[in-house]
mmCIF file of C-alpha atoms in Angstrom:
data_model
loop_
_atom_site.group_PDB
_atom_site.id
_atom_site.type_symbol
_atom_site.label_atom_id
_atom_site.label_comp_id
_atom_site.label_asym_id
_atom_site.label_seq_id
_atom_site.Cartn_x
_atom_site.Cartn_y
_atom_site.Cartn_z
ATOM 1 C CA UNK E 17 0.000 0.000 0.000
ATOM 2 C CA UNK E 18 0.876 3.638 0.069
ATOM 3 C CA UNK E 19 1.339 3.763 -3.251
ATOM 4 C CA UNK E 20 2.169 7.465 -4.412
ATOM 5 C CA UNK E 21 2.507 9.550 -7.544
ATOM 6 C CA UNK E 22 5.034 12.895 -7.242
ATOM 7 C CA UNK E 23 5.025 15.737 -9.981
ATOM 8 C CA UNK E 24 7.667 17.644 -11.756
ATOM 9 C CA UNK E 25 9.107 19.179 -8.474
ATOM 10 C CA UNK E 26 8.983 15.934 -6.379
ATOM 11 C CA UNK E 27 6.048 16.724 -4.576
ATOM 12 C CA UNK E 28 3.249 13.928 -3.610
ATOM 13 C CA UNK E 29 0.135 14.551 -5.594
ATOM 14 C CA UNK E 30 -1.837 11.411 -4.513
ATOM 15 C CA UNK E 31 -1.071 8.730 -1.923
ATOM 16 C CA UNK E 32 -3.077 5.425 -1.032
ATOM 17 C CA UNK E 33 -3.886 4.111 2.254
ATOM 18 C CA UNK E 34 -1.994 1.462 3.413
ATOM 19 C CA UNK E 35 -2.412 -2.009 4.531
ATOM 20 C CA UNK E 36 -5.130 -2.816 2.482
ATOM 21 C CA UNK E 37 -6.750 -2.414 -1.138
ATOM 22 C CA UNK E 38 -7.483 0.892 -2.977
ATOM 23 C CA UNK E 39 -8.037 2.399 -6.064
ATOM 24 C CA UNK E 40 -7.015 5.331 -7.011
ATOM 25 C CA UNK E 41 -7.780 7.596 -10.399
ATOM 26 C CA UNK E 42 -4.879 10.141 -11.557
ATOM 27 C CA UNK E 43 -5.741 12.614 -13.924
ATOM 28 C CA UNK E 44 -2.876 14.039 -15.826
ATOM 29 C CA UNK E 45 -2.872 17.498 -17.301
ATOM 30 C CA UNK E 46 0.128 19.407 -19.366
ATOM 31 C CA UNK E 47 2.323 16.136 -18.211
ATOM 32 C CA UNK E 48 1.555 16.923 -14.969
ATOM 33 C CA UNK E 49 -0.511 15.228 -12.058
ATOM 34 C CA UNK E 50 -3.643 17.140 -11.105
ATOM 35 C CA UNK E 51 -3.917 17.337 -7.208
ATOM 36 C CA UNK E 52 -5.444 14.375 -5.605
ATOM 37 C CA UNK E 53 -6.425 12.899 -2.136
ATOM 38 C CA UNK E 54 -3.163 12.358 -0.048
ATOM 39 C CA UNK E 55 -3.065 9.972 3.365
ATOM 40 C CA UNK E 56 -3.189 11.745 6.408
ATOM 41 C CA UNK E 57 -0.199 10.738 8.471
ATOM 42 C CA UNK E 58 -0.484 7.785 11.648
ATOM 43 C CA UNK E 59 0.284 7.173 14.514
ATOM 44 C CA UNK E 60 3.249 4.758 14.307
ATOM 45 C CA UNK E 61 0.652 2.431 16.187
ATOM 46 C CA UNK E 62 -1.433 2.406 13.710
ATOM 47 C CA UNK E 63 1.162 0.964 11.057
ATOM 48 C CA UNK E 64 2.122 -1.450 13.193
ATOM 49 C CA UNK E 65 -1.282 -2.678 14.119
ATOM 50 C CA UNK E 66 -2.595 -3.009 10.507
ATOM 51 C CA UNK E 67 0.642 -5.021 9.402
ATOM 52 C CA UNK E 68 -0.031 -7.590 11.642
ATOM 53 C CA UNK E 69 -3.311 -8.237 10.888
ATOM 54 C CA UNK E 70 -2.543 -7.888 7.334
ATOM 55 C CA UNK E 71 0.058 -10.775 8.151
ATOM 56 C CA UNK E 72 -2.065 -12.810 9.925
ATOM 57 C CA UNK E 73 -5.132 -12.969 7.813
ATOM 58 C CA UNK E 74 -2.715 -13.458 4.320
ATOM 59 C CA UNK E 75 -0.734 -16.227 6.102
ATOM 60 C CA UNK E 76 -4.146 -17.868 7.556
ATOM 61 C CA UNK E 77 -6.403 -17.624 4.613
ATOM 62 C CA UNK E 78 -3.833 -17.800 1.381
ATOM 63 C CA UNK E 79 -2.376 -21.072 3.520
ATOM 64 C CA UNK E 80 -5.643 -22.452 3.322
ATOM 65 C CA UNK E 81 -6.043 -22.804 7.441
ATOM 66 C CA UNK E 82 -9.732 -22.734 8.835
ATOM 67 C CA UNK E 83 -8.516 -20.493 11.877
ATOM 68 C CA UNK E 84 -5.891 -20.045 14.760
ATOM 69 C CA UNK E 85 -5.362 -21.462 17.833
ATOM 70 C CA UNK E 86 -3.531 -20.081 20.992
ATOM 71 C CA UNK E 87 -2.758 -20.283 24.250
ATOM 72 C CA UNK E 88 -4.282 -17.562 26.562
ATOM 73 C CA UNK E 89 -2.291 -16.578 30.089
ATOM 74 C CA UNK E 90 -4.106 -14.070 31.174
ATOM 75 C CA UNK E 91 -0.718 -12.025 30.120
ATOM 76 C CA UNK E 92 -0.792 -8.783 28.079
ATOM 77 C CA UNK E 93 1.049 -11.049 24.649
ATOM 78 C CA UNK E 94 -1.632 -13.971 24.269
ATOM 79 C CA UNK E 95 -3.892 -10.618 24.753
ATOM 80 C CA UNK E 96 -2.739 -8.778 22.267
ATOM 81 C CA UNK E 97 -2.335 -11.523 20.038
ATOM 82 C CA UNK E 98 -5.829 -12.876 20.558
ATOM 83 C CA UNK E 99 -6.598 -9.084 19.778
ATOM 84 C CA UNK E 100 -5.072 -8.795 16.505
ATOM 85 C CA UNK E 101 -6.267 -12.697 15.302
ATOM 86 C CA UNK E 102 -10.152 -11.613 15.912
ATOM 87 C CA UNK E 103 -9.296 -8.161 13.955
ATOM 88 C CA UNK E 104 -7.806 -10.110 10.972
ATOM 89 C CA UNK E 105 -10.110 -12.960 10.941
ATOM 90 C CA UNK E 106 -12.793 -12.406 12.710
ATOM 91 C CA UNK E 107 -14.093 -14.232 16.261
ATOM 92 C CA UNK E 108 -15.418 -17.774 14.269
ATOM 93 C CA UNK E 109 -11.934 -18.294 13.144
ATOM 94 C CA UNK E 110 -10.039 -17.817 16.058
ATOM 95 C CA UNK E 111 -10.181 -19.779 19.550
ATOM 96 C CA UNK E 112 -8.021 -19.975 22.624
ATOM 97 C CA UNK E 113 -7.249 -22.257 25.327
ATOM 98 C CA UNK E 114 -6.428 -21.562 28.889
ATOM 99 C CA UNK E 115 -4.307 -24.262 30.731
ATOM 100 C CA UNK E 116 -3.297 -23.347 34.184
ATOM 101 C CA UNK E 117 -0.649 -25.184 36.645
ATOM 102 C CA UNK E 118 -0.122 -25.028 39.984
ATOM 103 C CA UNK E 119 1.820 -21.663 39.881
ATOM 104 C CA UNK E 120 -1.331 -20.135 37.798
ATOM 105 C CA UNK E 121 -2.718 -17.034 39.730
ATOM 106 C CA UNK E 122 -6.587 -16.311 40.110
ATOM 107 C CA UNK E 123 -6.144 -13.238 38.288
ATOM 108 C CA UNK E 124 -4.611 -14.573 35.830
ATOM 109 C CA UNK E 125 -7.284 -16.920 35.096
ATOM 110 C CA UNK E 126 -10.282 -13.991 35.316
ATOM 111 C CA UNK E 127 -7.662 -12.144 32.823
ATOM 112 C CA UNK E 128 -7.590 -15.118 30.600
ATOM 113 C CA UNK E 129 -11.647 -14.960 31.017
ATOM 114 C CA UNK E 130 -12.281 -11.565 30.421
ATOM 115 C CA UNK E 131 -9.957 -11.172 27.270
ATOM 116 C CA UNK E 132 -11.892 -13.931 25.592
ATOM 117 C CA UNK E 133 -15.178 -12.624 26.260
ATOM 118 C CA UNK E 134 -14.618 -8.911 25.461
ATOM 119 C CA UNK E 135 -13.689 -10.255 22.038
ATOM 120 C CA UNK E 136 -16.200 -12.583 22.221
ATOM 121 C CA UNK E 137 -14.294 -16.037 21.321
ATOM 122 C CA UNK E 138 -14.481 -19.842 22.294
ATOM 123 C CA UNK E 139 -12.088 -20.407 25.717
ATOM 124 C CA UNK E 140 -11.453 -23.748 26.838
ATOM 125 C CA UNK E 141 -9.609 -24.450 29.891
ATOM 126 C CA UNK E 142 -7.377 -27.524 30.073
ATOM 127 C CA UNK E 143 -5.383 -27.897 33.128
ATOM 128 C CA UNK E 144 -1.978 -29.567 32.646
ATOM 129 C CA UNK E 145 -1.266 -30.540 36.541
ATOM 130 C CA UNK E 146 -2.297 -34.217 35.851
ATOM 131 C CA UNK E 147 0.759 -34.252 32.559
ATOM 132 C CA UNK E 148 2.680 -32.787 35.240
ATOM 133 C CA UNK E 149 2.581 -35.273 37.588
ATOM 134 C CA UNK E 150 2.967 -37.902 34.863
ATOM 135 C CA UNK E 151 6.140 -36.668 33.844
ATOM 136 C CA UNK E 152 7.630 -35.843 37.353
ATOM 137 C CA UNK E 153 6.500 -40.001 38.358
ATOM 138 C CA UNK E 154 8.564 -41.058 34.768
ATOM 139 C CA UNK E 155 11.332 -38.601 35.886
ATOM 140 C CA UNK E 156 11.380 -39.053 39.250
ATOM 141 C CA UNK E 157 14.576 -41.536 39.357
ATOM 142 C CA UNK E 158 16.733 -39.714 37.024
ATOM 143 C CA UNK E 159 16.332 -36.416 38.854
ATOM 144 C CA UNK E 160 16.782 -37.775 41.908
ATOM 145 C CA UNK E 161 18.764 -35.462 44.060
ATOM 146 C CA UNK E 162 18.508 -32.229 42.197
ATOM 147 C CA UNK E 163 16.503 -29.130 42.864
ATOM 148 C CA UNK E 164 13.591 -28.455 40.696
ATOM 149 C CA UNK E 165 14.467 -25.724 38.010
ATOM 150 C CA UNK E 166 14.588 -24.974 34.280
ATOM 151 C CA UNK E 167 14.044 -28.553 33.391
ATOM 152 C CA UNK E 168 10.825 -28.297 35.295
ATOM 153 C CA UNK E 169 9.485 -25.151 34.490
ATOM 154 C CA UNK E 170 10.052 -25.675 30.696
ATOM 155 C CA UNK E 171 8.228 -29.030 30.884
ATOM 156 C CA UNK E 172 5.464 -26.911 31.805
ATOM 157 C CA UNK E 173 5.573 -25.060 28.968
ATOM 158 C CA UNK E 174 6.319 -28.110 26.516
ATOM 159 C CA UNK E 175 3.386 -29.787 27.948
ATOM 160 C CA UNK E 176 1.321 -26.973 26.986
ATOM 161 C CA UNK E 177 2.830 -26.474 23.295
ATOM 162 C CA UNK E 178 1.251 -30.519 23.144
ATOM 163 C CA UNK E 179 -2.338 -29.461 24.104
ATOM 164 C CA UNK E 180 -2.037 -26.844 21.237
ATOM 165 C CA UNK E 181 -1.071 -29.083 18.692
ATOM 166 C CA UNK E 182 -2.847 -32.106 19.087
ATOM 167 C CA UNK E 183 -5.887 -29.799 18.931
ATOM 168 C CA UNK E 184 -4.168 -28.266 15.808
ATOM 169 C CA UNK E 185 -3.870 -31.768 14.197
ATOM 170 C CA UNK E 186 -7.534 -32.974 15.335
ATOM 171 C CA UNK E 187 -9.544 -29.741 13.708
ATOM 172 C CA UNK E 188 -6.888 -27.926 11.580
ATOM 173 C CA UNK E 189 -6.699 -24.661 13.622
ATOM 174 C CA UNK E 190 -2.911 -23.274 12.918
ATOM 175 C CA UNK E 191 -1.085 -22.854 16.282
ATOM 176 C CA UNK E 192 0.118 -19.347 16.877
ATOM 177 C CA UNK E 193 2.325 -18.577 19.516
ATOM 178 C CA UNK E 194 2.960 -14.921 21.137
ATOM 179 C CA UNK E 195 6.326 -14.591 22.451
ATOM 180 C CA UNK E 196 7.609 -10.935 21.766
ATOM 181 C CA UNK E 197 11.033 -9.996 20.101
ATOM 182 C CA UNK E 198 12.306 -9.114 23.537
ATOM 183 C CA UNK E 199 11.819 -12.260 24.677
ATOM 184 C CA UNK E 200 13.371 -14.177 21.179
ATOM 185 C CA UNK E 201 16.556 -11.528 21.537
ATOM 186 C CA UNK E 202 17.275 -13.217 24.566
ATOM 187 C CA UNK E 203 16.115 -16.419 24.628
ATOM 188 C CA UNK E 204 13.521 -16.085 27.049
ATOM 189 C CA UNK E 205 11.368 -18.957 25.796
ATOM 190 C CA UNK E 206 11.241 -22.973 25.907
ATOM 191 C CA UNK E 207 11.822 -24.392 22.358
ATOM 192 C CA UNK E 208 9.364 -26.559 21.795
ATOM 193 C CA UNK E 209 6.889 -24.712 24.489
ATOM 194 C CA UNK E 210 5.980 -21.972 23.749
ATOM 195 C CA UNK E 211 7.872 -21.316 20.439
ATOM 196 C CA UNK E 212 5.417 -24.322 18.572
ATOM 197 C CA UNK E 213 3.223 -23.003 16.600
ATOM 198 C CA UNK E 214 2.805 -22.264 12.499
ATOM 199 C CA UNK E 215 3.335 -18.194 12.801
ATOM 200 C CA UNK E 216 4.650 -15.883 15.045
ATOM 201 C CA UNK E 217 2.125 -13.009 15.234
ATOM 202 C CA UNK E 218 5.021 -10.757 18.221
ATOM 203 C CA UNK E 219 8.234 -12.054 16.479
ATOM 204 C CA UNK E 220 9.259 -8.716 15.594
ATOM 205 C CA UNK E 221 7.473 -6.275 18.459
ATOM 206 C CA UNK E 222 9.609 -5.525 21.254
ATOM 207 C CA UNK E 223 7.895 -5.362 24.513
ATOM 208 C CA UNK E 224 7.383 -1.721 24.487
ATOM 209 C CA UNK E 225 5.575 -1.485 21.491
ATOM 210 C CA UNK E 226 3.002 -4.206 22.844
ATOM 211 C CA UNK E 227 2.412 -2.318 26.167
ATOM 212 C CA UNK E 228 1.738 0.509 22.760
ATOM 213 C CA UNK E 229 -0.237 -1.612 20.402
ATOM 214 C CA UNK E 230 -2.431 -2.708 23.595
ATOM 215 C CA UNK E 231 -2.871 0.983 24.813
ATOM 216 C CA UNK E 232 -3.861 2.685 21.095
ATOM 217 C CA UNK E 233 -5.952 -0.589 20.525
ATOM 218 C CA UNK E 234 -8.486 0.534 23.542
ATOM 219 C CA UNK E 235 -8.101 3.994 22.476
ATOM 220 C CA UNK E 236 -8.929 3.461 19.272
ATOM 221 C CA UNK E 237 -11.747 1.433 19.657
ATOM 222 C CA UNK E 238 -13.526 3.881 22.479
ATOM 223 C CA UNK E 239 -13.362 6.393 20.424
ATOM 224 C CA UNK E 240 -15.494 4.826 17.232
ATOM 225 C CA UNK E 241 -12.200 4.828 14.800
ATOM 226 C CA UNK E 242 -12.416 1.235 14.289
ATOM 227 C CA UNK E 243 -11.708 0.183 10.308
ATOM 228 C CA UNK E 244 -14.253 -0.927 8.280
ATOM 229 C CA UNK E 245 -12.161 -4.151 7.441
ATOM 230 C CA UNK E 246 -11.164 -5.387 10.871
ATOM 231 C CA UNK E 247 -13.557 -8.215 11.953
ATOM 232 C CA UNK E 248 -12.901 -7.396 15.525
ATOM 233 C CA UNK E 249 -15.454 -5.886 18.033
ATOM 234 C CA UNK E 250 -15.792 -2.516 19.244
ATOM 235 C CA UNK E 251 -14.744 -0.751 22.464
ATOM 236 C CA UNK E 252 -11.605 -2.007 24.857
ATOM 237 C CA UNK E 253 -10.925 -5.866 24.431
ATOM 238 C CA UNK E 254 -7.648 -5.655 26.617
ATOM 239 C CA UNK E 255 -8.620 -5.084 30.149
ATOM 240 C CA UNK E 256 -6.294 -2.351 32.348
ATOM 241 C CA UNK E 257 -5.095 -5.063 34.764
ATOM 242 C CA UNK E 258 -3.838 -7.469 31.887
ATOM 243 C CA UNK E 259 -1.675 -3.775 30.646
ATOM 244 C CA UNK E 260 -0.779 -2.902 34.442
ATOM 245 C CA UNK E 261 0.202 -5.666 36.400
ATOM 246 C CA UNK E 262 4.098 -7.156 35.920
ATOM 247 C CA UNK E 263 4.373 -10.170 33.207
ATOM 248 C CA UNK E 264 5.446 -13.395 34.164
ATOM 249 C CA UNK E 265 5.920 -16.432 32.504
ATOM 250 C CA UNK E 266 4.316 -18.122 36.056
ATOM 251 C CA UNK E 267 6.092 -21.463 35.749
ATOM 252 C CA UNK E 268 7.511 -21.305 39.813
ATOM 253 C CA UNK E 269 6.258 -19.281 43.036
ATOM 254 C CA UNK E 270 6.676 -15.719 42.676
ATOM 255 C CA UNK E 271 8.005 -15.541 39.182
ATOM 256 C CA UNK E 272 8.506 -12.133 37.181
ATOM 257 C CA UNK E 273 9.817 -11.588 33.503
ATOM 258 C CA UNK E 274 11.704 -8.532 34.717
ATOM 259 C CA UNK E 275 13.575 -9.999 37.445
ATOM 260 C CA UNK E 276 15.562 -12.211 35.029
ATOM 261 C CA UNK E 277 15.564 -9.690 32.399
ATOM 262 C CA UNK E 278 15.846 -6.393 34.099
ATOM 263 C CA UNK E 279 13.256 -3.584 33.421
ATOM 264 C CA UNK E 280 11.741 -4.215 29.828
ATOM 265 C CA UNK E 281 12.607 -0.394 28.983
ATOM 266 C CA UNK E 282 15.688 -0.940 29.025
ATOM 267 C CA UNK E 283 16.088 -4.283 27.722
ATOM 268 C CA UNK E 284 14.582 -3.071 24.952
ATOM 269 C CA UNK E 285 16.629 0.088 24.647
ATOM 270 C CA UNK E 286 19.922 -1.867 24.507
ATOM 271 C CA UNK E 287 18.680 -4.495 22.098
ATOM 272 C CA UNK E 288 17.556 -1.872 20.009
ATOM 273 C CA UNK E 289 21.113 -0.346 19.875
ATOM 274 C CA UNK E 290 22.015 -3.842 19.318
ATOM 275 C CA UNK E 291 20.184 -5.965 17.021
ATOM 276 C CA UNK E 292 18.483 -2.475 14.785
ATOM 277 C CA UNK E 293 21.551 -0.204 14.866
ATOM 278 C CA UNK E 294 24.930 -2.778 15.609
ATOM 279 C CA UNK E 295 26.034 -0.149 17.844
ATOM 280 C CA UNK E 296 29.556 -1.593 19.487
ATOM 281 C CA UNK E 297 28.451 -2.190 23.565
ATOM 282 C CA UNK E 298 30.917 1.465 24.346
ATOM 283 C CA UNK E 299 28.201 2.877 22.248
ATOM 284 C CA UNK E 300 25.733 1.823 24.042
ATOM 285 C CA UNK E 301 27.242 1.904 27.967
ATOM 286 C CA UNK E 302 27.303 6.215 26.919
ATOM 287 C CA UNK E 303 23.544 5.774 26.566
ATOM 288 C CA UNK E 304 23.614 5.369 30.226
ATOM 289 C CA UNK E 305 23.426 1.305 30.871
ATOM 290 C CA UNK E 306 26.113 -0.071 33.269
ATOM 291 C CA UNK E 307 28.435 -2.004 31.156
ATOM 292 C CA UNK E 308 28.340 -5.307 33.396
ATOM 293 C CA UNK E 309 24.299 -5.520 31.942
ATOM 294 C CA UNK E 310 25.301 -4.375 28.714
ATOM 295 C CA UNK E 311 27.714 -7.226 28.416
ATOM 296 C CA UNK E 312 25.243 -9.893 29.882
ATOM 297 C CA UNK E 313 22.542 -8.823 27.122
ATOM 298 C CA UNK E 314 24.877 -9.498 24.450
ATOM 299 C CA UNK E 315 25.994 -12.572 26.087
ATOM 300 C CA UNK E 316 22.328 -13.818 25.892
ATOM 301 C CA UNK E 317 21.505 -12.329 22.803
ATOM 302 C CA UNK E 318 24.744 -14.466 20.872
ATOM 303 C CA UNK E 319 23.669 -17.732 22.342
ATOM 304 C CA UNK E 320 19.835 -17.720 21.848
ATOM 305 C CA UNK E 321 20.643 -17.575 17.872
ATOM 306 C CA UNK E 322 19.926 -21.824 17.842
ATOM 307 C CA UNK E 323 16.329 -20.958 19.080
ATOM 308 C CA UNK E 324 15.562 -18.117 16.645
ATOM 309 C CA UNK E 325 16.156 -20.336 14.049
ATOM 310 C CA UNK E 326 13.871 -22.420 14.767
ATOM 311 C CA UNK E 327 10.829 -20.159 15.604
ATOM 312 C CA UNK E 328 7.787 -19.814 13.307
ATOM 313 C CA UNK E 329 7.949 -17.004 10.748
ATOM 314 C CA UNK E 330 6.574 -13.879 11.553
ATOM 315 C CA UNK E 331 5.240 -10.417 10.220
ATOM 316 C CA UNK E 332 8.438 -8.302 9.735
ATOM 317 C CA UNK E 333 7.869 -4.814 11.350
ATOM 318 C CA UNK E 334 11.462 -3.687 12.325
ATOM 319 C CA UNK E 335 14.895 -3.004 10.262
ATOM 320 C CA UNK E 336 16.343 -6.038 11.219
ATOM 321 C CA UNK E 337 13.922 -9.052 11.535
ATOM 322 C CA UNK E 338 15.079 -11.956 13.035
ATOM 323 C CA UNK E 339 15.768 -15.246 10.450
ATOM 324 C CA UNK E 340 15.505 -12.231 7.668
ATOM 325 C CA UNK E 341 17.628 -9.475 7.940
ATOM 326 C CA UNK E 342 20.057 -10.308 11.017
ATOM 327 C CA UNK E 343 21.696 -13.870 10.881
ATOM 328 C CA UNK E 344 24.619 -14.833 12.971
ATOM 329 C CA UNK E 345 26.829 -17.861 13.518
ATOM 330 C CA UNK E 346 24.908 -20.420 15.489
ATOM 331 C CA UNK E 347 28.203 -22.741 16.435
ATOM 332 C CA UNK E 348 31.665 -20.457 16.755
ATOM 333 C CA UNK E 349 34.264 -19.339 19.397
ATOM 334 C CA UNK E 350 33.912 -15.460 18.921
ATOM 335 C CA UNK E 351 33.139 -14.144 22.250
ATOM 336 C CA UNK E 352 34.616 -10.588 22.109
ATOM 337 C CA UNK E 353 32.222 -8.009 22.862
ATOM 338 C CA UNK E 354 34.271 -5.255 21.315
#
């Protein structure tokens, strides 16, 4: 879209909206363009709000799939995900499934609720304690003697990723899973958890921008500028709480994103200077980050490259998509940070 026509002295006569189909008539007089209608500029929001949908409802329906399927945490991802799925394809096409653990919070579970009725789609709730119990009884003897930990809390996870596809194989629904860029740039997801999936509607939306995309999708909505071709309802569909409260990934007691990560601001500020700009980590230490987290973000950003490459394609928002634009060695001994 956007599709423009510029006169003699480089000036835009006639623009086209973007993100979706138009026609536009250009009438041409002395060799010249005649002034036509011109697209108001957006909000930045806006852009990236209509790209994913666009992605999402091309990959869905020229793929051939009868809908999408996700997991919902009561988190402000899965949220905005489910968001953007209803928009693109409407609230038949699209259903979600809740499936809480032991470490699950109430309010995450009303969360969960609330999201999928404000947009008005099927939830089913599947709880995974009794695969978890399974698998700690088959385990049990080889982890004898150890403390529960990662291995634990990403079963969790991969337990989950097999509730989504075995309902993707029984009815066809395509799996789509809603980790954020922040989280891919540093590996702060279980391969094979939840990474599964056939598309990844986040994979190039740093955290920031979905605390943004949530906010202007509310907005938006309350104040009737909803587009004629987005299949989604009306009014806010992400409760405050869901945009408020601190993410977690809730697989152990007491667990928050940012307390392995740091604060997501600045997270995403250095891998911004990293991964969009390939600023060297002096650079980036001026900006004002202390150069013993500076360091450790690199360190995590190098060694999640195996998992990036295997995540599910994504709508490419940024300079520097991952799998697309920026691909490093997977398997080498370069370690300086200079």
């Amino acid at each position: 879209g956007a599709s423009f026509v510029l006169n003699r002295a480089g000036e835009i006569t006639h623009q086209l909206p973007l993100f979706k189909e138009a026609l536009g008539i250009v009438a041409i007089e002395n060799g010249d363009p005649r002034p036509g209608e011109i697209m108001p500029e957006r909000a930045i929001e806006a852009d990236v709000y209509d790209a994913l949908c666009l992605g999402v409802r091309d990959y869905v329906g020229k793929n051939g799939f009868p809908g999408v399927l996700l997991g919902l945490s009561g988190g402000i991802d899965s949220a905005l995900t489910l968001a953007i799925a209803v928009d693109a394809l409407g609230a038949a096409r699209v259903r979600a499934l809740m499936m809480p653990s032991r470490f699950t919070s109430r309010i995450s579970l009303d969360d969960a609720a609330e999201v999928a009725r404000l947009l008005g789609i099927r939830l089913d709730t599947v709880p995974i304690e009794p695969a978890l119990e399974a698998f700690g009884s088959m385990l049990g003897e080889l982890f004898a003697g150890t403390e529960p930990g990662t291995a634990e809390e990403n079963i969790q996870a991969r337990v989950r990723g097999i509730v989504l596809m075995a309902l993707s194989n029984k009815f066809g629904h395509m799996v789509v899973s809603t980790g954020n860029k922040s989280e891919m740039s540093v590996g702060y997801a279980t391969l094979y958890g939840d990474m599964c999936g056939g598309f990844a509607v986040l994979k190039d939306v740093y955290k920031m921008m979905v605390y943004e995309l949530a906010r202007w999708r509310n907005v938006l909505h309350e104040k009737g500028g909803r587009e004629k071709w987005e299949r989604g309802p009306s009014g806010k569909v992400i409760p405050d709480r869901v945009i408020t409260r601190p993410p977690s990934a809730e697989l152990r007691s007491d667990q928050t994103d940012e307390a392995a990560l740091g604060p997501y601001r600045q997270l995403d500020d250095i891998l911004g200077c990293m991964v969009e700009q390939e600023m060297p980590i002096a650079e980036i230490v001026k900006r004002g980050h202390a150069s013993a987290t500076v360091e450790r973000v690199w360190r995590m950003l190098d060694v999640a490259e195996y998992k990036r490459r295997q995540a599910p394609p994504g709508v490419k928002i940024t300079r520097r998509a991952f799998g697309r634009d920026r691909r490093y060695p997977i398997t080498n001994q370069f370690r300086t940070l200079e």
